[in-house]
XYZ file of C-alpha atoms in Angstrom:
373
model
C 57.615 152.205 139.493
C 57.072 152.086 135.820
C 60.622 152.257 134.924
C 61.319 149.156 137.026
C 58.629 147.225 135.729
C 59.699 148.317 132.213
C 63.205 146.785 132.810
C 62.150 143.636 134.195
C 59.713 143.126 131.098
C 62.587 144.058 128.844
C 65.400 142.049 130.320
C 63.554 138.959 131.454
C 62.957 137.626 127.949
C 66.486 138.326 126.829
C 67.933 136.639 129.651
C 65.773 133.567 129.200
C 66.670 133.448 125.685
C 70.302 133.697 126.404
C 70.012 130.824 128.989
C 68.359 128.879 126.453
C 70.962 129.242 123.936
C 73.688 128.333 126.470
C 71.935 125.333 127.547
C 71.497 124.340 124.054
C 74.901 124.951 122.973
C 76.057 122.757 125.909
C 73.786 120.079 124.854
C 75.292 120.227 121.395
C 78.653 120.070 122.692
C 77.666 116.820 124.866
C 76.115 115.256 121.797
C 79.112 115.649 119.718
C 81.384 114.298 122.287
C 78.850 111.207 122.758
C 78.935 111.061 118.898
C 82.888 110.903 118.870
C 83.070 108.744 121.790
C 80.734 106.137 120.221
C 82.915 106.061 117.086
C 86.008 105.488 119.188
C 84.338 102.826 120.887
C 83.406 101.045 117.530
C 86.869 101.396 116.314
C 88.283 100.122 119.436
C 85.927 97.030 119.767
C 86.470 96.333 116.071
C 90.034 96.193 116.233
C 90.165 94.560 119.578
C 87.755 91.831 118.725
C 87.903 91.114 114.986
C 91.223 92.525 113.717
C 93.345 91.835 116.742
C 96.142 93.911 117.097
C 98.792 91.039 118.155
C 98.299 89.875 114.633
C 99.210 93.084 113.223
C 102.586 92.933 115.459
C 102.975 89.412 114.167
C 102.604 90.305 110.356
C 104.526 93.442 110.608
C 107.365 92.736 113.201
C 108.085 96.389 113.900
C 111.752 96.799 115.080
C 112.452 99.703 117.566
C 115.526 100.368 119.627
C 116.435 103.113 122.037
C 119.346 105.329 121.395
C 120.568 108.024 119.165
C 121.896 105.732 116.403
C 118.585 103.924 115.547
C 117.130 107.605 115.755
C 119.491 109.120 113.352
C 118.650 106.459 110.579
C 115.202 107.392 110.655
C 115.692 111.313 111.022
C 117.977 111.788 108.189
C 115.307 110.647 105.758
C 112.042 112.702 104.775
C 109.118 110.955 106.423
C 111.636 109.096 108.845
C 110.018 110.687 111.851
C 106.738 109.280 111.260
C 108.192 106.012 110.602
C 110.160 106.143 113.893
C 107.084 106.958 115.780
C 105.040 104.210 114.091
C 107.780 101.688 114.868
C 107.650 102.923 118.511
C 103.962 103.093 118.742
C 103.904 99.448 116.799
C 105.366 98.020 120.035
C 101.955 98.615 121.674
C 100.280 96.495 119.249
C 101.817 92.993 121.015
C 99.406 94.034 123.842
C 95.744 93.597 122.706
C 93.960 96.513 124.396
C 96.886 99.030 124.166
C 97.472 98.262 120.603
C 93.904 98.452 119.595
C 93.565 102.153 121.758
C 96.728 103.310 119.672
C 95.203 102.207 116.442
C 91.538 103.484 117.086
C 92.925 106.675 118.483
C 94.994 107.354 115.174
C 92.121 106.550 113.105
C 89.512 108.719 114.826
C 91.922 111.484 115.045
C 92.307 111.107 111.344
C 88.377 111.542 110.775
C 88.068 114.320 113.455
C 90.807 116.333 111.999
C 89.218 116.027 108.600
C 86.273 117.212 109.940
C 87.810 120.160 111.674
C 89.723 121.239 108.365
C 86.244 121.286 106.209
C 84.763 123.169 109.188
C 87.628 125.816 109.217
C 87.673 126.308 105.366
C 84.092 126.129 104.618
C 82.341 127.043 107.914
C 80.227 123.954 107.857
C 80.302 120.820 110.131
C 79.908 117.661 108.007
C 79.756 114.396 110.000
C 79.961 112.751 106.539
C 83.663 113.739 106.439
C 84.645 112.266 110.000
C 82.953 108.802 108.743
C 84.415 108.219 105.458
C 88.002 108.366 106.309
C 87.554 105.989 109.324
C 85.700 103.611 107.123
C 88.459 103.470 104.505
C 91.136 103.180 107.140
C 89.424 100.260 108.853
C 89.040 98.699 105.359
C 92.976 99.130 104.711
C 93.771 97.780 108.217
C 91.999 94.712 107.541
C 94.919 93.787 105.386
C 97.332 93.542 108.404
C 100.225 95.040 106.135
C 98.968 98.594 106.132
C 101.713 100.691 107.899
C 100.947 102.971 110.857
C 103.553 105.208 109.132
C 100.932 106.085 106.440
C 98.359 106.910 109.162
C 100.711 109.254 110.857
C 101.910 111.111 107.833
C 98.295 111.731 106.877
C 97.419 113.013 110.248
C 100.411 115.439 110.192
C 99.559 116.926 106.738
C 95.816 117.489 107.773
C 96.487 119.135 111.190
C 99.362 121.195 109.261
C 96.753 122.144 106.893
C 94.236 123.076 109.324
C 96.749 125.181 111.698
C 97.529 127.150 108.457
C 93.623 128.081 107.879
C 93.310 129.090 111.368
C 96.010 131.453 111.246
C 95.893 135.209 110.239
C 96.818 136.150 106.557
C 99.976 137.995 107.659
C 101.275 134.776 109.475
C 100.503 132.412 106.857
C 103.335 133.100 104.329
C 105.836 132.538 107.096
C 104.036 129.379 108.588
C 103.838 127.881 105.126
C 107.554 128.004 104.750
C 108.225 126.528 108.347
C 105.393 123.992 108.176
C 106.260 122.676 104.618
C 109.926 121.881 105.755
C 108.602 120.247 109.011
C 105.812 118.293 107.372
C 108.150 117.202 104.669
C 110.667 115.753 107.075
C 107.942 114.366 109.386
C 105.844 112.922 106.925
C 107.506 112.596 103.756
C 104.981 112.161 100.660
C 102.280 113.841 103.195
C 103.776 117.107 101.832
C 101.802 116.927 98.807
C 98.621 116.477 100.790
C 99.456 119.424 102.756
C 100.324 121.672 99.997
C 97.011 120.596 98.272
C 94.759 121.370 101.064
C 96.643 124.685 101.837
C 96.298 125.614 97.961
C 92.467 124.683 98.349
C 92.186 126.888 101.324
C 93.711 129.690 99.423
C 91.563 129.205 96.181
C 88.271 129.324 98.368
C 89.435 132.431 99.928
C 90.417 133.959 96.543
C 94.122 134.504 97.510
C 95.323 133.364 94.060
C 98.601 134.920 94.667
C 99.670 132.455 97.397
C 98.566 129.331 95.359
C 101.763 129.305 93.372
C 103.982 129.309 96.393
C 101.969 126.185 97.578
C 102.563 124.391 94.568
C 106.276 125.451 94.559
C 106.760 124.003 97.946
C 105.260 120.588 97.016
C 107.300 120.412 93.610
C 110.716 121.772 94.623
C 111.287 120.914 98.117
C 111.480 117.063 97.545
C 113.626 118.092 94.598
C 116.062 120.060 96.458
C 116.134 117.579 99.198
C 117.121 114.870 96.968
C 120.194 116.869 95.200
C 121.485 117.966 98.637
C 120.766 116.041 101.842
C 118.654 113.041 100.899
C 120.506 109.901 99.578
C 117.307 108.265 98.086
C 115.773 108.495 94.675
C 113.590 110.891 93.040
C 110.572 108.403 93.521
C 111.187 107.968 96.957
C 111.800 111.760 97.624
C 108.186 112.558 96.391
C 106.380 109.711 97.279
C 107.669 107.969 100.424
C 104.965 107.128 102.855
C 102.222 107.818 100.180
C 100.245 104.220 100.155
C 100.447 103.895 96.394
C 102.821 100.802 96.486
C 103.209 98.133 99.237
C 102.848 94.746 100.752
C 99.194 95.848 102.103
C 97.928 95.596 98.160
C 98.717 91.849 98.074
C 98.006 92.129 94.454
C 94.593 93.339 94.814
C 93.878 96.716 93.172
C 90.658 97.287 95.144
C 92.916 98.297 98.417
C 95.068 100.719 96.403
C 91.744 102.160 95.106
C 90.743 102.556 98.662
C 93.844 104.345 99.488
C 93.435 106.778 96.692
C 89.866 107.567 97.690
C 91.015 108.340 101.326
C 93.312 110.836 100.133
C 91.352 112.475 97.474
C 88.035 112.572 99.475
C 89.014 115.484 101.743
C 90.175 117.757 98.815
C 87.177 116.917 96.782
C 84.437 117.259 99.471
C 85.923 120.507 100.662
C 86.000 122.045 97.004
C 82.309 120.609 96.462
C 81.063 122.437 99.629
C 82.800 125.613 99.054
C 81.721 125.848 95.462
C 78.105 125.505 96.282
C 77.590 126.022 99.855
C 73.991 126.644 99.548
C 73.304 123.097 98.359
C 74.284 121.997 101.976
C 72.635 124.748 103.768
C 69.266 123.703 102.038
C 69.463 120.070 102.949
C 67.293 119.650 106.062
C 68.492 117.663 109.427
C 66.288 114.799 108.353
C 68.248 114.504 104.862
C 71.751 114.489 106.732
C 70.599 112.195 109.320
C 69.176 109.706 106.808
C 72.497 110.267 104.717
C 74.768 109.551 108.025
C 72.669 106.495 108.746
C 72.834 105.005 105.299
C 76.616 105.879 105.197
C 77.275 104.014 108.575
C 75.281 101.128 107.295
C 77.108 100.809 103.840
C 80.367 101.576 105.698
C 79.825 98.705 108.136
C 78.978 96.327 105.338
C 82.199 97.241 103.440
C 84.297 96.887 106.462
C 82.829 93.355 107.195
C 83.065 92.212 103.496
C 86.788 93.246 102.951
C 87.735 91.247 106.152
C 89.266 88.199 105.630
C 88.484 85.642 108.643
C 90.339 82.632 107.272
C 93.364 84.749 106.607
C 93.205 85.965 110.414
C 92.861 82.215 111.403
C 96.071 81.339 109.268
C 97.798 84.343 110.792
C 96.813 83.104 114.480
C 97.928 79.407 113.655
C 101.495 80.832 112.664
C 101.418 83.148 115.757
C 100.447 80.360 118.175
C 103.190 77.971 116.367
C 105.971 80.572 117.073
C 104.760 80.641 120.559
C 104.758 76.770 120.484
C 101.357 76.555 121.762
C 100.478 73.383 120.025
C 97.000 72.682 121.469
C 95.929 76.365 120.560
C 97.356 75.738 117.017
C 95.122 72.303 116.622
C 91.982 74.113 118.087
C 92.051 76.592 115.400
C 92.058 74.051 112.517
C 88.301 73.675 112.423
C 87.702 77.141 111.677
C 89.736 77.172 108.335
C 88.235 77.166 105.071
C 91.256 77.166 102.973
C 94.905 77.023 103.964
C 98.555 77.590 102.414
C 101.798 75.581 102.722
C 102.844 77.556 106.147
C 99.477 76.784 107.728
C 99.699 73.005 106.726
C 103.525 72.971 108.007
C 102.387 74.608 111.133
C 99.645 72.097 111.721
C 101.930 69.172 111.027
C 104.592 70.412 113.406
C 101.846 70.615 116.128
C 100.974 66.990 115.463
C 104.478 66.029 115.684
C 104.906 67.722 119.081
C 101.783 66.299 120.272
C 103.003 62.732 119.167
C 99.798 62.614 116.915
C 101.534 62.789 113.473
C 101.370 59.176 112.575
C 97.819 58.643 113.676
C 96.178 61.934 112.726
C 98.154 63.515 109.721
C 95.397 62.864 107.219
C 92.811 63.986 109.490
C 94.194 67.392 109.504
C 94.891 69.734 106.426
C 97.937 68.430 104.106
C 98.999 69.059 100.752
C 99.367 66.217 98.120
C 102.755 65.080 96.875
C 104.364 67.668 99.086
C 106.996 66.771 101.814
C 106.038 66.872 105.524
C 107.226 70.103 107.355
């Protein structure tokens, strides 16, 4: 009797403790899933209601054809596979809800994969690592010209580096060679980010011998490709699909600065967290909650301030003019705060088709001393 009673008093608290831990882990997983669902819904609604994916399609006009010939033109170029996938997915932008889903999924995927990489390398889960890439990507896509291929290139590089970090030490050298070839041919300049993240992982784990091969793959692989099978220039061999230049800048350096932060943030935050992990461990939950809340508020303000609603209105007028929706063109005019020559010509063309040009020409935007459309 005493033995049974002793066994019950010993196993009872242990069973209760394990049950509480399991329920706590389940609640934590549900909370994390809810957080990412909320982030996805925010990105989706922002793209759907404010950016409007059909205007991205209108600006970029991605071309895609089925067949081997079209695919081969992309496949023979480093980074061409990401560009091919971007051209295919870009067709979804013509349908508002599908395009918003595609873009929001890729943006959230980059944020989530960044958090997983930092968690694998430093054994710490920081939500700040998720928020900042998402904020910067929404800022960049506010310009409408930011190519989806840039996003896919970055996503492939981060996923490749995360997979490398999860593998055992004996498999990593072989995986580095194979993954470098695949990442380079899929994402082009994304190889630079991949090799940098892999080198950071090896540095943190004090395997300094493997750092040199990482650097060598990033330096010599594009060089070898250019002198063997790649028909492009040395600049393109190294920097293709890196957002260093492009029409998305529109002569505004702040967007190039945002792209630079996007690519440098993950290596910097990983090194910072690994160099002094006690700093992040000592920070209590209230501090991190306050920091995340402040970051969300600041990021929302940045996204709002970098969006040009008037530019969106001009794009919408041009889109409706191409569709010959002349009533829609004229209905958008009151939303204009400024306009360019193309907008004026679209409005005048709408007036002409509605038979109101002679009567209402000077009641709508017009340019002095300029010809009528």
